[in-house]
Amino acid sequence: MSASPEVAARVLDALARRGRSLAVAESLTGGLVTATLVEVPGASAVLRGGVVAYATDLKAALLGVDRVLLAARGAVDPDVAVAMARGVRERLTADVGLATTGVAGPDPQDGQPVGTVHVAVVTGDVCEVRSLELPGDRGAVRAAACAAVLALASEVLGAEP
């Protein structure tokens, strides 16, 4: 699974048609999701911004992820992904928040193996998270995580192929 400009375009179009905005919180993808979205001409009509909170403490400081949750479970957790999406949505005053967290490698993190990824989409009405075990090297895991969060957003938003 690779990052799809077509899926990014569908997500942005679905939001634009509804007059809604988007914000992105990224950890393991390091800005790849935001970069994929901004490749689409006209993305600025929808995309408010992105936050790369790579370090665990920044997930709390910048995105409002509960420090107790982070201490108990680590950054690689489905509830952390949801909290990141919720936090970026609130802090960047967007209608929809996307988030990625996980382990791209080469080493495990927080007791989680390489390829463990959680992606989340939060709107005013919907909170969806998907947990994945992705194969491949660091680049493949990051690309697949990017594609996964965009695909989940497309599903949640009912973006047509």
PDB file of C-alpha atoms in Angstrom:
ATOM      1  CA  MET A   1       0.000   0.000   0.000  1.00  0.00           C
ATOM      2  CA  SER A   2       1.539   3.321  -1.006  1.00  0.00           C
ATOM      3  CA  ALA A   3       0.481   6.910  -0.494  1.00  0.00           C
ATOM      4  CA  SER A   4      -2.114   7.694  -3.109  1.00  0.00           C
ATOM      5  CA  PRO A   5      -2.471  11.193  -4.519  1.00  0.00           C
ATOM      6  CA  GLU A   6      -5.835  10.090  -5.922  1.00  0.00           C
ATOM      7  CA  VAL A   7      -7.145   9.181  -2.467  1.00  0.00           C
ATOM      8  CA  ALA A   8      -5.772  12.447  -1.065  1.00  0.00           C
ATOM      9  CA  ALA A   9      -7.581  14.335  -3.829  1.00  0.00           C
ATOM     10  CA  ARG A  10     -10.845  12.508  -3.048  1.00  0.00           C
ATOM     11  CA  VAL A  11     -10.560  13.343   0.648  1.00  0.00           C
ATOM     12  CA  LEU A  12      -9.865  17.013  -0.063  1.00  0.00           C
ATOM     13  CA  ASP A  13     -12.676  17.188  -2.621  1.00  0.00           C
ATOM     14  CA  ALA A  14     -15.172  15.591  -0.217  1.00  0.00           C
ATOM     15  CA  LEU A  15     -14.262  18.134   2.442  1.00  0.00           C
ATOM     16  CA  ALA A  16     -14.299  21.087   0.028  1.00  0.00           C
ATOM     17  CA  ARG A  17     -17.775  20.161  -1.217  1.00  0.00           C
ATOM     18  CA  ARG A  18     -18.986  20.271   2.389  1.00  0.00           C
ATOM     19  CA  GLY A  19     -17.084  23.443   3.282  1.00  0.00           C
ATOM     20  CA  ARG A  20     -15.083  21.561   5.912  1.00  0.00           C
ATOM     21  CA  SER A  21     -11.445  21.792   6.970  1.00  0.00           C
ATOM     22  CA  LEU A  22      -8.721  19.264   7.807  1.00  0.00           C
ATOM     23  CA  ALA A  23      -5.741  19.048  10.174  1.00  0.00           C
ATOM     24  CA  VAL A  24      -3.147  16.282  10.456  1.00  0.00           C
ATOM     25  CA  ALA A  25      -1.122  14.966  13.423  1.00  0.00           C
ATOM     26  CA  GLU A  26       1.795  12.742  12.481  1.00  0.00           C
ATOM     27  CA  SER A  27       4.365  10.727  14.327  1.00  0.00           C
ATOM     28  CA  LEU A  28       5.997   7.883  12.364  1.00  0.00           C
ATOM     29  CA  THR A  29       4.989   9.404   9.003  1.00  0.00           C
ATOM     30  CA  GLY A  30       6.971  12.551   9.819  1.00  0.00           C
ATOM     31  CA  GLY A  31       4.981  14.877   7.560  1.00  0.00           C
ATOM     32  CA  LEU A  32       4.349  12.423   4.722  1.00  0.00           C
ATOM     33  CA  VAL A  33       0.552  12.616   5.072  1.00  0.00           C
ATOM     34  CA  THR A  34       0.577  16.410   4.999  1.00  0.00           C
ATOM     35  CA  ALA A  35       3.007  16.401   2.067  1.00  0.00           C
ATOM     36  CA  THR A  36       0.764  13.976   0.164  1.00  0.00           C
ATOM     37  CA  LEU A  37      -2.223  16.249   0.739  1.00  0.00           C
ATOM     38  CA  VAL A  38      -0.400  19.415  -0.341  1.00  0.00           C
ATOM     39  CA  GLU A  39       0.626  17.741  -3.603  1.00  0.00           C
ATOM     40  CA  VAL A  40      -3.020  18.146  -4.613  1.00  0.00           C
ATOM     41  CA  PRO A  41      -3.682  21.505  -6.297  1.00  0.00           C
ATOM     42  CA  GLY A  42      -6.121  23.542  -4.227  1.00  0.00           C
ATOM     43  CA  ALA A  43      -5.342  21.731  -0.954  1.00  0.00           C
ATOM     44  CA  SER A  44      -5.070  25.082   0.801  1.00  0.00           C
ATOM     45  CA  ALA A  45      -8.844  25.502   0.536  1.00  0.00           C
ATOM     46  CA  VAL A  46      -9.256  22.614   3.000  1.00  0.00           C
ATOM     47  CA  LEU A  47      -5.974  21.837   4.788  1.00  0.00           C
ATOM     48  CA  ARG A  48      -5.399  23.985   7.892  1.00  0.00           C
ATOM     49  CA  GLY A  49      -2.041  22.439   8.746  1.00  0.00           C
ATOM     50  CA  GLY A  50      -0.107  19.564  10.161  1.00  0.00           C
ATOM     51  CA  VAL A  51       1.795  18.854  13.355  1.00  0.00           C
ATOM     52  CA  VAL A  52       4.699  16.408  13.404  1.00  0.00           C
ATOM     53  CA  ALA A  53       4.909  15.283  17.026  1.00  0.00           C
ATOM     54  CA  TYR A  54       7.629  12.682  16.678  1.00  0.00           C
ATOM     55  CA  ALA A  55       8.787  12.767  20.307  1.00  0.00           C
ATOM     56  CA  THR A  56       6.383  11.364  22.889  1.00  0.00           C
ATOM     57  CA  ASP A  57       6.475  14.479  25.089  1.00  0.00           C
ATOM     58  CA  LEU A  58       5.372  16.605  22.119  1.00  0.00           C
ATOM     59  CA  LYS A  59       2.256  14.479  21.689  1.00  0.00           C
ATOM     60  CA  ALA A  60       1.202  15.763  25.111  1.00  0.00           C
ATOM     61  CA  ALA A  61       2.529  19.318  24.796  1.00  0.00           C
ATOM     62  CA  LEU A  62       1.356  20.098  21.262  1.00  0.00           C
ATOM     63  CA  LEU A  63      -1.645  17.821  20.817  1.00  0.00           C
ATOM     64  CA  GLY A  64      -2.979  17.464  24.345  1.00  0.00           C
ATOM     65  CA  VAL A  65      -2.564  13.685  24.548  1.00  0.00           C
ATOM     66  CA  ASP A  66      -3.018  12.629  28.174  1.00  0.00           C
ATOM     67  CA  ARG A  67       0.392  12.169  29.824  1.00  0.00           C
ATOM     68  CA  VAL A  68      -1.019   9.358  31.984  1.00  0.00           C
ATOM     69  CA  LEU A  69      -2.110   7.476  28.838  1.00  0.00           C
ATOM     70  CA  LEU A  70       1.328   7.985  27.272  1.00  0.00           C
ATOM     71  CA  ALA A  71       3.093   6.826  30.449  1.00  0.00           C
ATOM     72  CA  ALA A  72       0.871   3.754  30.797  1.00  0.00           C
ATOM     73  CA  ARG A  73       0.794   2.561  27.186  1.00  0.00           C
ATOM     74  CA  GLY A  74       3.464   4.454  25.288  1.00  0.00           C
ATOM     75  CA  ALA A  75       2.970   6.413  22.079  1.00  0.00           C
ATOM     76  CA  VAL A  76       2.151   3.379  19.926  1.00  0.00           C
ATOM     77  CA  ASP A  77      -1.445   2.810  20.939  1.00  0.00           C
ATOM     78  CA  PRO A  78      -4.855   3.164  19.258  1.00  0.00           C
ATOM     79  CA  ASP A  79      -6.140   5.507  21.988  1.00  0.00           C
ATOM     80  CA  VAL A  80      -3.094   7.721  21.477  1.00  0.00           C
ATOM     81  CA  ALA A  81      -3.893   7.893  17.739  1.00  0.00           C
ATOM     82  CA  VAL A  82      -7.449   9.006  18.556  1.00  0.00           C
ATOM     83  CA  ALA A  83      -6.205  11.566  21.078  1.00  0.00           C
ATOM     84  CA  MET A  84      -3.750  12.928  18.510  1.00  0.00           C
ATOM     85  CA  ALA A  85      -6.499  13.284  15.883  1.00  0.00           C
ATOM     86  CA  ARG A  86      -8.819  14.906  18.408  1.00  0.00           C
ATOM     87  CA  GLY A  87      -6.065  17.217  19.627  1.00  0.00           C
ATOM     88  CA  VAL A  88      -4.962  18.420  16.208  1.00  0.00           C
ATOM     89  CA  ARG A  89      -8.583  18.970  15.214  1.00  0.00           C
ATOM     90  CA  GLU A  90      -9.129  21.155  18.282  1.00  0.00           C
ATOM     91  CA  ARG A  91      -5.816  22.990  18.310  1.00  0.00           C
ATOM     92  CA  LEU A  92      -5.813  23.804  14.592  1.00  0.00           C
ATOM     93  CA  THR A  93      -9.583  24.523  14.656  1.00  0.00           C
ATOM     94  CA  ALA A  94     -10.401  22.065  11.900  1.00  0.00           C
ATOM     95  CA  ASP A  95     -13.541  20.044  11.256  1.00  0.00           C
ATOM     96  CA  VAL A  96     -11.623  16.785  10.736  1.00  0.00           C
ATOM     97  CA  GLY A  97      -8.437  15.500  12.354  1.00  0.00           C
ATOM     98  CA  LEU A  98      -6.222  12.701  11.049  1.00  0.00           C
ATOM     99  CA  ALA A  99      -3.430  11.004  13.005  1.00  0.00           C
ATOM    100  CA  THR A 100      -0.694   8.420  12.571  1.00  0.00           C
ATOM    101  CA  THR A 101       1.410   6.753  15.250  1.00  0.00           C
ATOM    102  CA  GLY A 102       3.449   3.575  15.151  1.00  0.00           C
ATOM    103  CA  VAL A 103       6.820   1.936  14.698  1.00  0.00           C
ATOM    104  CA  ALA A 104       8.577   2.329  11.351  1.00  0.00           C
ATOM    105  CA  GLY A 105      11.802   0.736  12.537  1.00  0.00           C
ATOM    106  CA  PRO A 106      14.465  -0.329  12.485  1.00  0.00           C
ATOM    107  CA  ASP A 107      13.920  -1.114  16.195  1.00  0.00           C
ATOM    108  CA  PRO A 108      10.814  -1.879  18.270  1.00  0.00           C
ATOM    109  CA  GLN A 109       9.369   0.967  20.380  1.00  0.00           C
ATOM    110  CA  ASP A 110       7.380   0.865  23.616  1.00  0.00           C
ATOM    111  CA  GLY A 111       7.379  -2.939  23.413  1.00  0.00           C
ATOM    112  CA  GLN A 112       5.718  -2.834  19.986  1.00  0.00           C
ATOM    113  CA  PRO A 113       7.259  -4.536  16.954  1.00  0.00           C
ATOM    114  CA  VAL A 114       8.245  -2.766  13.761  1.00  0.00           C
ATOM    115  CA  GLY A 115       5.202  -2.379  11.513  1.00  0.00           C
ATOM    116  CA  THR A 116       2.711  -1.760  14.335  1.00  0.00           C
ATOM    117  CA  VAL A 117       0.682   1.271  13.235  1.00  0.00           C
ATOM    118  CA  HIS A 118      -2.467   3.018  14.439  1.00  0.00           C
ATOM    119  CA  VAL A 119      -4.299   5.581  12.308  1.00  0.00           C
ATOM    120  CA  ALA A 120      -7.295   7.653  13.351  1.00  0.00           C
ATOM    121  CA  VAL A 121      -9.889  10.007  11.909  1.00  0.00           C
ATOM    122  CA  VAL A 122     -11.982  12.249  14.165  1.00  0.00           C
ATOM    123  CA  THR A 123     -14.841  14.496  13.061  1.00  0.00           C
ATOM    124  CA  GLY A 124     -17.540  16.185  15.096  1.00  0.00           C
ATOM    125  CA  ASP A 125     -19.629  13.001  14.862  1.00  0.00           C
ATOM    126  CA  VAL A 126     -17.222  10.155  14.118  1.00  0.00           C
ATOM    127  CA  CYS A 127     -14.160   8.687  15.782  1.00  0.00           C
ATOM    128  CA  GLU A 128     -12.550   5.831  13.853  1.00  0.00           C
ATOM    129  CA  VAL A 129      -9.242   4.117  14.535  1.00  0.00           C
ATOM    130  CA  ARG A 130      -7.581   1.314  12.630  1.00  0.00           C
ATOM    131  CA  SER A 131      -4.723  -0.809  13.979  1.00  0.00           C
ATOM    132  CA  LEU A 132      -2.397  -2.416  11.464  1.00  0.00           C
ATOM    133  CA  GLU A 133       0.612  -4.708  11.265  1.00  0.00           C
ATOM    134  CA  LEU A 134       2.450  -3.493   8.169  1.00  0.00           C
ATOM    135  CA  PRO A 135       5.242  -5.413   6.454  1.00  0.00           C
ATOM    136  CA  GLY A 136       8.397  -4.032   4.938  1.00  0.00           C
ATOM    137  CA  ASP A 137      11.240  -1.705   5.688  1.00  0.00           C
ATOM    138  CA  ARG A 138      11.025   1.740   7.237  1.00  0.00           C
ATOM    139  CA  GLY A 139      10.026   3.470   4.004  1.00  0.00           C
ATOM    140  CA  ALA A 140       7.373   0.874   3.193  1.00  0.00           C
ATOM    141  CA  VAL A 141       5.818   1.090   6.663  1.00  0.00           C
ATOM    142  CA  ARG A 142       5.702   4.896   6.530  1.00  0.00           C
ATOM    143  CA  ALA A 143       4.169   4.917   3.030  1.00  0.00           C
ATOM    144  CA  ALA A 144       1.605   2.286   3.985  1.00  0.00           C
ATOM    145  CA  ALA A 145       0.667   4.209   7.152  1.00  0.00           C
ATOM    146  CA  CYS A 146       0.129   7.332   5.056  1.00  0.00           C
ATOM    147  CA  ALA A 147      -2.034   5.424   2.601  1.00  0.00           C
ATOM    148  CA  ALA A 148      -3.969   3.803   5.449  1.00  0.00           C
ATOM    149  CA  VAL A 149      -4.936   7.060   7.160  1.00  0.00           C
ATOM    150  CA  LEU A 150      -5.996   8.609   3.847  1.00  0.00           C
ATOM    151  CA  ALA A 151      -8.034   5.501   2.990  1.00  0.00           C
ATOM    152  CA  LEU A 152      -9.709   5.608   6.411  1.00  0.00           C
ATOM    153  CA  ALA A 153     -10.491   9.305   5.930  1.00  0.00           C
ATOM    154  CA  SER A 154     -11.952   8.531   2.516  1.00  0.00           C
ATOM    155  CA  GLU A 155     -14.205   5.870   4.061  1.00  0.00           C
ATOM    156  CA  VAL A 156     -15.299   8.049   6.972  1.00  0.00           C
ATOM    157  CA  LEU A 157     -16.053  10.992   4.685  1.00  0.00           C
ATOM    158  CA  GLY A 158     -17.772   8.878   2.047  1.00  0.00           C
ATOM    159  CA  ALA A 159     -15.390  10.185  -0.623  1.00  0.00           C
ATOM    160  CA  GLU A 160     -16.262   8.618  -3.961  1.00  0.00           C
ATOM    161  CA  PRO A 161     -13.593   6.805  -5.986  1.00  0.00           C
TER     162      PRO A 161
END
